[in-house]
PDB file of C-alpha atoms in Angstrom:
ATOM      1  CA  LYS A   1       0.000   0.000   0.000  1.00 88.00           C
ATOM      2  CA  GLY A   2       1.125   3.553  -0.693  1.00 93.00           C
ATOM      3  CA  LEU A   3       4.417   4.645  -2.181  1.00 96.00           C
ATOM      4  CA  TYR A   4       7.474   2.487  -2.865  1.00 96.00           C
ATOM      5  CA  PHE A   5      10.829   4.033  -3.757  1.00 96.00           C
ATOM      6  CA  PHE A   6      14.095   2.651  -5.148  1.00 96.00           C
ATOM      7  CA  ALA A   7      17.256   4.406  -6.392  1.00 97.00           C
ATOM      8  CA  VAL A   8      20.629   3.458  -7.884  1.00 96.00           C
ATOM      9  CA  ALA A   9      24.108   4.621  -6.857  1.00 97.00           C
ATOM     10  CA  GLY A  10      27.129   2.413  -7.657  1.00 97.00           C
ATOM     11  CA  ASN A  11      29.039   2.824 -10.918  1.00 98.00           C
ATOM     12  CA  ASN A  12      28.545   2.338 -14.644  1.00 97.00           C
ATOM     13  CA  GLY A  13      30.971  -0.576 -14.882  1.00 95.00           C
ATOM     14  CA  GLU A  14      28.896  -3.156 -13.034  1.00 93.00           C
ATOM     15  CA  SER A  15      27.933  -6.521 -14.508  1.00 90.00           C
ATOM     16  CA  HIS A  16      25.069  -6.193 -17.027  1.00 89.00           C
ATOM     17  CA  ASN A  17      25.355  -2.420 -16.605  1.00 93.00           C
ATOM     18  CA  HIS A  18      22.937   0.214 -17.830  1.00 96.00           C
ATOM     19  CA  ASN A  19      24.129   3.834 -17.602  1.00 96.00           C
ATOM     20  CA  ARG A  20      21.767   4.941 -14.823  1.00 97.00           C
ATOM     21  CA  ILE A  21      23.536   6.458 -11.834  1.00 98.00           C
ATOM     22  CA  GLY A  22      20.912   8.392  -9.869  1.00 98.00           C
ATOM     23  CA  ASN A  23      18.070   6.541 -11.541  1.00 98.00           C
ATOM     24  CA  PHE A  24      15.003   5.934  -9.363  1.00 98.00           C
ATOM     25  CA  THR A  25      11.607   4.252  -9.502  1.00 98.00           C
ATOM     26  CA  ILE A  26       8.302   4.954  -7.799  1.00 98.00           C
ATOM     27  CA  TYR A  27       5.372   2.564  -7.376  1.00 97.00           C
ATOM     28  CA  ASN A  28       1.995   3.445  -5.874  1.00 97.00           C
ATOM     29  CA  ASN A  29      -0.226   0.730  -4.416  1.00 95.00           C
ATOM     30  CA  GLY A  30       1.862  -1.839  -6.269  1.00 95.00           C
ATOM     31  CA  LYS A  31       1.482  -0.099  -9.640  1.00 96.00           C
ATOM     32  CA  PRO A  32       4.463   1.301 -11.595  1.00 97.00           C
ATOM     33  CA  VAL A  33       4.577   5.093 -11.880  1.00 98.00           C
ATOM     34  CA  ILE A  34       8.181   6.158 -12.557  1.00 98.00           C
ATOM     35  CA  ILE A  35       9.911   3.120 -14.006  1.00 98.00           C
ATOM     36  CA  ASP A  36      13.088   1.429 -15.164  1.00 97.00           C
ATOM     37  CA  ALA A  37      12.257  -0.143 -18.535  1.00 97.00           C
ATOM     38  CA  GLY A  38      14.616  -3.062 -17.972  1.00 94.00           C
ATOM     39  CA  VAL A  39      16.320  -4.957 -20.761  1.00 92.00           C
ATOM     40  CA  GLY A  40      15.045  -6.117 -24.137  1.00 92.00           C
ATOM     41  CA  THR A  41      15.737  -9.328 -26.003  1.00 91.00           C
ATOM     42  CA  TYR A  42      19.431 -10.222 -25.870  1.00 84.00           C
ATOM     43  CA  THR A  43      21.240  -9.909 -29.206  1.00 84.00           C
ATOM     44  CA  LYS A  44      24.820  -9.896 -30.445  1.00 82.00           C
ATOM     45  CA  GLU A  45      24.803  -6.106 -29.998  1.00 84.00           C
ATOM     46  CA  THR A  46      23.952  -6.434 -26.288  1.00 82.00           C
ATOM     47  CA  PHE A  47      27.390  -7.923 -25.573  1.00 78.00           C
ATOM     48  CA  SER A  48      29.431  -5.932 -28.081  1.00 82.00           C
ATOM     49  CA  ALA A  49      31.145  -2.552 -28.275  1.00 80.00           C
ATOM     50  CA  ASP A  50      27.803  -1.201 -29.532  1.00 85.00           C
ATOM     51  CA  ARG A  51      25.992  -2.047 -26.268  1.00 89.00           C
ATOM     52  CA  TYR A  52      25.389   1.591 -25.368  1.00 87.00           C
ATOM     53  CA  LYS A  53      23.827   2.378 -28.722  1.00 91.00           C
ATOM     54  CA  ILE A  54      20.817   0.390 -27.439  1.00 93.00           C
ATOM     55  CA  TRP A  55      18.256   2.906 -26.148  1.00 94.00           C
ATOM     56  CA  SER A  56      17.440   0.986 -22.959  1.00 93.00           C
ATOM     57  CA  MET A  57      21.098   1.048 -21.871  1.00 94.00           C
ATOM     58  CA  GLN A  58      21.367   4.840 -22.130  1.00 97.00           C
ATOM     59  CA  SER A  59      20.895   7.280 -19.253  1.00 97.00           C
ATOM     60  CA  GLN A  60      18.525   9.404 -21.374  1.00 97.00           C
ATOM     61  CA  TRP A  61      16.039   6.495 -21.181  1.00 97.00           C
ATOM     62  CA  HIS A  62      16.356   6.255 -17.431  1.00 98.00           C
ATOM     63  CA  ASN A  63      15.215   8.768 -14.837  1.00 98.00           C
ATOM     64  CA  CYS A  64      18.449  10.722 -15.074  1.00 98.00           C
ATOM     65  CA  PRO A  65      19.394  14.190 -16.316  1.00 98.00           C
ATOM     66  CA  ASP A  66      21.214  15.095 -19.503  1.00 98.00           C
ATOM     67  CA  ILE A  67      23.634  17.732 -18.193  1.00 98.00           C
ATOM     68  CA  ASN A  68      24.602  20.383 -20.747  1.00 98.00           C
ATOM     69  CA  GLY A  69      23.110  17.998 -23.324  1.00 98.00           C
ATOM     70  CA  VAL A  70      25.469  15.167 -22.314  1.00 98.00           C
ATOM     71  CA  GLN A  71      24.505  11.652 -21.206  1.00 98.00           C
ATOM     72  CA  GLN A  72      26.294   9.431 -18.721  1.00 98.00           C
ATOM     73  CA  LYS A  73      29.278   7.349 -19.797  1.00 97.00           C
ATOM     74  CA  GLU A  74      29.952   3.651 -19.238  1.00 96.00           C
ATOM     75  CA  GLY A  75      32.794   2.340 -17.084  1.00 96.00           C
ATOM     76  CA  LYS A  76      33.738   2.028 -13.415  1.00 97.00           C
ATOM     77  CA  ALA A  77      35.214   5.535 -13.387  1.00 98.00           C
ATOM     78  CA  PHE A  78      31.713   6.931 -13.953  1.00 98.00           C
ATOM     79  CA  ASN A  79      30.047   6.627 -10.592  1.00 98.00           C
ATOM     80  CA  ALA A  80      28.102   8.118  -7.701  1.00 98.00           C
ATOM     81  CA  SER A  81      29.981   9.772  -4.842  1.00 98.00           C
ATOM     82  CA  ALA A  82      29.107  11.124  -1.393  1.00 98.00           C
ATOM     83  CA  VAL A  83      26.256   8.602  -1.080  1.00 98.00           C
ATOM     84  CA  SER A  84      24.322   9.070   2.156  1.00 98.00           C
ATOM     85  CA  PHE A  85      21.231   7.340   3.557  1.00 97.00           C
ATOM     86  CA  LYS A  86      19.581   8.706   6.702  1.00 97.00           C
ATOM     87  CA  GLN A  87      16.548   7.838   8.787  1.00 96.00           C
ATOM     88  CA  ILE A  88      15.505  11.314   9.910  1.00 97.00           C
ATOM     89  CA  SER A  89      12.501  10.148  11.925  1.00 96.00           C
ATOM     90  CA  GLU A  90      10.123   7.205  12.070  1.00 95.00           C
ATOM     91  CA  ASP A  91       8.346   8.456   8.936  1.00 95.00           C
ATOM     92  CA  LYS A  92      11.110  10.333   7.092  1.00 97.00           C
ATOM     93  CA  LEU A  93      13.981   8.830   5.121  1.00 97.00           C
ATOM     94  CA  SER A  94      16.523  10.582   2.909  1.00 98.00           C
ATOM     95  CA  LEU A  95      18.956   9.403   0.266  1.00 98.00           C
ATOM     96  CA  SER A  96      21.483  11.670  -1.426  1.00 98.00           C
ATOM     97  CA  MET A  97      24.337  11.245  -3.889  1.00 98.00           C
ATOM     98  CA  ASP A  98      26.521  13.331  -6.168  1.00 98.00           C
ATOM     99  CA  ILE A  99      26.082  11.967  -9.693  1.00 98.00           C
ATOM    100  CA  SER A 100      28.434  14.402 -11.456  1.00 98.00           C
ATOM    101  CA  SER A 101      31.181  11.755 -11.760  1.00 98.00           C
ATOM    102  CA  ALA A 102      28.864   9.619 -13.900  1.00 98.00           C
ATOM    103  CA  TYR A 103      29.278  12.162 -16.729  1.00 98.00           C
ATOM    104  CA  PRO A 104      32.266  12.800 -18.999  1.00 98.00           C
ATOM    105  CA  ALA A 105      34.183  16.094 -19.028  1.00 98.00           C
ATOM    106  CA  ASP A 106      31.991  17.425 -21.860  1.00 98.00           C
ATOM    107  CA  ALA A 107      29.137  17.825 -19.376  1.00 98.00           C
ATOM    108  CA  GLN A 108      31.050  20.669 -17.705  1.00 98.00           C
ATOM    109  CA  VAL A 109      29.657  19.793 -14.278  1.00 98.00           C
ATOM    110  CA  ARG A 110      31.449  20.323 -10.977  1.00 98.00           C
ATOM    111  CA  SER A 111      28.748  18.748  -8.788  1.00 98.00           C
ATOM    112  CA  TYR A 112      25.196  17.503  -9.225  1.00 98.00           C
ATOM    113  CA  VAL A 113      23.643  16.291  -5.969  1.00 98.00           C
ATOM    114  CA  ARG A 114      20.333  14.471  -5.981  1.00 98.00           C
ATOM    115  CA  ASN A 115      18.502  14.182  -2.670  1.00 98.00           C
ATOM    116  CA  TRP A 116      15.275  12.248  -2.172  1.00 98.00           C
ATOM    117  CA  LEU A 117      13.173  12.833   0.931  1.00 98.00           C
ATOM    118  CA  PHE A 118      10.578  10.101   1.473  1.00 98.00           C
ATOM    119  CA  ASP A 119       7.923  11.223   3.947  1.00 97.00           C
ATOM    120  CA  LYS A 120       5.824   8.129   4.631  1.00 95.00           C
ATOM    121  CA  GLY A 121       3.434  10.045   6.869  1.00 95.00           C
ATOM    122  CA  LYS A 122       2.588  12.644   4.211  1.00 95.00           C
ATOM    123  CA  GLN A 123       2.985  10.025   1.468  1.00 96.00           C
ATOM    124  CA  GLU A 124       5.323  12.267  -0.497  1.00 98.00           C
ATOM    125  CA  ILE A 125       8.625  11.774  -2.300  1.00 98.00           C
ATOM    126  CA  LYS A 126      10.511  14.994  -2.951  1.00 98.00           C
ATOM    127  CA  LEU A 127      13.516  15.112  -5.272  1.00 98.00           C
ATOM    128  CA  THR A 128      15.802  18.101  -4.697  1.00 98.00           C
ATOM    129  CA  GLU A 129      18.752  18.660  -7.027  1.00 98.00           C
ATOM    130  CA  THR A 130      21.599  21.084  -6.368  1.00 98.00           C
ATOM    131  CA  TYR A 131      23.995  21.631  -9.249  1.00 98.00           C
ATOM    132  CA  ASP A 132      27.209  23.516  -9.988  1.00 98.00           C
ATOM    133  CA  LEU A 133      28.332  23.780 -13.627  1.00 98.00           C
ATOM    134  CA  THR A 134      31.660  25.088 -14.883  1.00 98.00           C
ATOM    135  CA  SER A 135      29.974  26.481 -18.001  1.00 98.00           C
ATOM    136  CA  PHE A 136      26.598  26.549 -19.738  1.00 98.00           C
ATOM    137  CA  ILE A 137      26.420  24.867 -23.141  1.00 98.00           C
ATOM    138  CA  LYS A 138      22.888  23.521 -23.464  1.00 98.00           C
ATOM    139  CA  ALA A 139      19.753  23.326 -21.325  1.00 97.00           C
ATOM    140  CA  THR A 140      19.740  20.453 -18.849  1.00 98.00           C
ATOM    141  CA  ASP A 141      16.955  17.900 -19.390  1.00 98.00           C
ATOM    142  CA  LEU A 142      15.434  15.966 -16.494  1.00 98.00           C
ATOM    143  CA  HIS A 143      13.957  12.692 -17.789  1.00 98.00           C
ATOM    144  CA  PHE A 144      11.149  10.674 -16.213  1.00 98.00           C
ATOM    145  CA  ILE A 145      10.085   7.382 -17.816  1.00 98.00           C
ATOM    146  CA  THR A 146       6.552   6.109 -17.252  1.00 98.00           C
ATOM    147  CA  SER A 147       4.069   3.535 -18.484  1.00 97.00           C
ATOM    148  CA  ALA A 148       1.211   5.405 -16.789  1.00 97.00           C
ATOM    149  CA  LEU A 149      -1.520   7.407 -18.479  1.00 97.00           C
ATOM    150  CA  ILE A 150      -0.441  11.061 -18.499  1.00 97.00           C
ATOM    151  CA  ASN A 151      -2.953  13.789 -17.717  1.00 94.00           C
ATOM    152  CA  LYS A 152      -1.430  17.286 -17.790  1.00 84.00           C
ATOM    153  CA  LYS A 153      -4.077  19.522 -16.260  1.00 71.00           C
ATOM    154  CA  THR A 154      -2.224  22.681 -15.283  1.00 80.00           C
ATOM    155  CA  ASP A 155       1.236  24.203 -15.488  1.00 90.00           C
ATOM    156  CA  GLY A 156       3.570  22.552 -13.028  1.00 96.00           C
ATOM    157  CA  GLN A 157       1.266  19.571 -12.458  1.00 96.00           C
ATOM    158  CA  ILE A 158       1.265  16.214 -14.232  1.00 97.00           C
ATOM    159  CA  LEU A 159      -1.062  13.424 -13.138  1.00 97.00           C
ATOM    160  CA  LEU A 160       0.234   9.886 -13.700  1.00 97.00           C
ATOM    161  CA  ILE A 161      -2.681   7.454 -13.700  1.00 97.00           C
ATOM    162  CA  THR A 162      -2.276   3.704 -13.173  1.00 95.00           C
ATOM    163  CA  GLY A 163      -5.633   1.971 -13.093  1.00 89.00           C
ATOM    164  CA  GLU A 164      -7.577   3.158 -10.080  1.00 89.00           C
ATOM    165  CA  SER A 165      -4.687   5.085  -8.504  1.00 90.00           C
ATOM    166  CA  ALA A 166      -2.692   8.150  -9.479  1.00 96.00           C
ATOM    167  CA  VAL A 167       0.395  10.133  -8.499  1.00 97.00           C
ATOM    168  CA  ARG A 168       0.711  13.876  -9.033  1.00 97.00           C
ATOM    169  CA  MET A 169       4.111  15.116 -10.164  1.00 98.00           C
ATOM    170  CA  SER A 170       4.661  18.769  -9.212  1.00 97.00           C
ATOM    171  CA  PHE A 171       7.370  21.243 -10.215  1.00 98.00           C
ATOM    172  CA  ASN A 172       7.897  24.969 -10.742  1.00 97.00           C
ATOM    173  CA  PRO A 173       6.556  25.800 -14.232  1.00 96.00           C
ATOM    174  CA  GLU A 174       8.651  28.976 -14.308  1.00 97.00           C
ATOM    175  CA  LYS A 175      11.789  26.838 -14.266  1.00 97.00           C
ATOM    176  CA  PHE A 176      10.940  24.218 -16.900  1.00 97.00           C
ATOM    177  CA  ASP A 177       9.465  23.614 -20.309  1.00 96.00           C
ATOM    178  CA  VAL A 178       7.689  20.243 -20.564  1.00 96.00           C
ATOM    179  CA  LEU A 179       8.182  17.765 -23.401  1.00 96.00           C
ATOM    180  CA  ILE A 180       6.330  14.449 -23.606  1.00 96.00           C
ATOM    181  CA  GLU A 181       7.261  11.808 -26.169  1.00 96.00           C
ATOM    182  CA  GLU A 182       6.395   8.181 -26.792  1.00 97.00           C
ATOM    183  CA  LYS A 183       8.675   5.216 -27.386  1.00 97.00           C
ATOM    184  CA  THR A 184       7.069   2.441 -29.420  1.00 97.00           C
ATOM    185  CA  LEU A 185       7.971  -0.959 -27.985  1.00 97.00           C
ATOM    186  CA  ASP A 186       8.454  -3.386 -30.866  1.00 95.00           C
ATOM    187  CA  ASP A 187      10.367  -5.857 -28.677  1.00 95.00           C
ATOM    188  CA  THR A 188       7.952  -8.261 -26.944  1.00 96.00           C
ATOM    189  CA  ARG A 189      10.241  -8.508 -23.927  1.00 95.00           C
ATOM    190  CA  PHE A 190       9.316  -4.878 -23.238  1.00 96.00           C
ATOM    191  CA  SER A 191       5.767  -4.766 -24.580  1.00 97.00           C
ATOM    192  CA  ARG A 192       4.479  -7.749 -22.610  1.00 96.00           C
ATOM    193  CA  VAL A 193       5.428  -5.862 -19.419  1.00 96.00           C
ATOM    194  CA  TRP A 194       4.693  -2.226 -20.279  1.00 96.00           C
ATOM    195  CA  GLY A 195       2.283  -2.375 -23.203  1.00 96.00           C
ATOM    196  CA  PRO A 196       2.826  -0.960 -26.705  1.00 97.00           C
ATOM    197  CA  VAL A 197       4.519   2.327 -25.682  1.00 97.00           C
ATOM    198  CA  LEU A 198       6.498   4.012 -22.941  1.00 97.00           C
ATOM    199  CA  LYS A 199       6.374   7.734 -22.306  1.00 98.00           C
ATOM    200  CA  ARG A 200       9.269  10.036 -21.482  1.00 98.00           C
ATOM    201  CA  ILE A 201       8.493  13.243 -19.650  1.00 98.00           C
ATOM    202  CA  THR A 202      11.322  15.747 -20.018  1.00 98.00           C
ATOM    203  CA  LEU A 203      11.580  18.862 -17.876  1.00 98.00           C
ATOM    204  CA  ARG A 204      13.873  21.192 -19.814  1.00 98.00           C
ATOM    205  CA  ALA A 205      15.516  23.822 -17.635  1.00 98.00           C
ATOM    206  CA  LYS A 206      14.954  27.423 -18.691  1.00 97.00           C
ATOM    207  CA  SER A 207      17.783  28.847 -16.605  1.00 96.00           C
ATOM    208  CA  THR A 208      21.300  29.383 -17.926  1.00 97.00           C
ATOM    209  CA  ASP A 209      22.686  29.889 -14.390  1.00 98.00           C
ATOM    210  CA  LEU A 210      25.741  27.822 -13.481  1.00 98.00           C
ATOM    211  CA  LYS A 211      24.392  27.104 -10.006  1.00 98.00           C
ATOM    212  CA  GLY A 212      20.860  26.323  -8.902  1.00 98.00           C
ATOM    213  CA  THR A 213      18.313  24.011  -7.329  1.00 98.00           C
ATOM    214  CA  ASN A 214      15.454  21.959  -8.782  1.00 98.00           C
ATOM    215  CA  GLU A 215      12.543  20.481  -6.837  1.00 98.00           C
ATOM    216  CA  ILE A 216      10.097  17.830  -8.046  1.00 98.00           C
ATOM    217  CA  ALA A 217       7.511  16.236  -5.764  1.00 98.00           C
ATOM    218  CA  PHE A 218       5.425  13.079  -6.140  1.00 98.00           C
ATOM    219  CA  ARG A 219       2.189  12.574  -4.149  1.00 98.00           C
ATOM    220  CA  PRO A 220      -0.626  10.006  -4.478  1.00 97.00           C
ATOM    221  CA  GLU A 221      -4.000  11.438  -5.370  1.00 93.00           C
ATOM    222  CA  LYS A 222      -7.498   9.968  -5.380  1.00 88.00           C
ATOM    223  CA  LEU A 223      -9.240   9.829  -8.718  1.00 85.00           C
TER     224      LEU A 223
END
């Protein structure tokens, strides 16, 4: 019942790796809301030098940012640092990590800390990001992958509907432009789990500031 949360630290050189440092998933009442697509049918390409040309292995198809237009890189050197898990109170848990080391030098990022606060009493998951760039090249994109039905009612509010339950995703509309695109699943290993399409919600940052903070909140809502 209620919210379930999972996140990834580690490094991008692990066995059967996907580039997804800082990726996270959210379920509500046992239903997937923010998801990890998983892996498709294994092919020769899966275990070759072209592995990271496969969309499902790339950080842009996980719940990770593209920083200055740059995705994460594969290899053990690309990792999470300063990982910290805390039980603040009986109902509040926090997880934080700096994911900047998961990106190559082209990303021009000094630090990029993701902190999740899970308030079980309020039934809320709040993602707070604090970043420090060395230069601005291109708007940062925050990606969120979902199989849910998307209902965008107002600016700064997206309702993610899964059957008889829903989760409202909230953010500051003055800080982001919203893009929603669909990924057709022609591999049955994906489609038998998620259906014919996945959706990617992208919050594209409007600011060109080198330092800043982003906040995105997830709360269950009755239909």
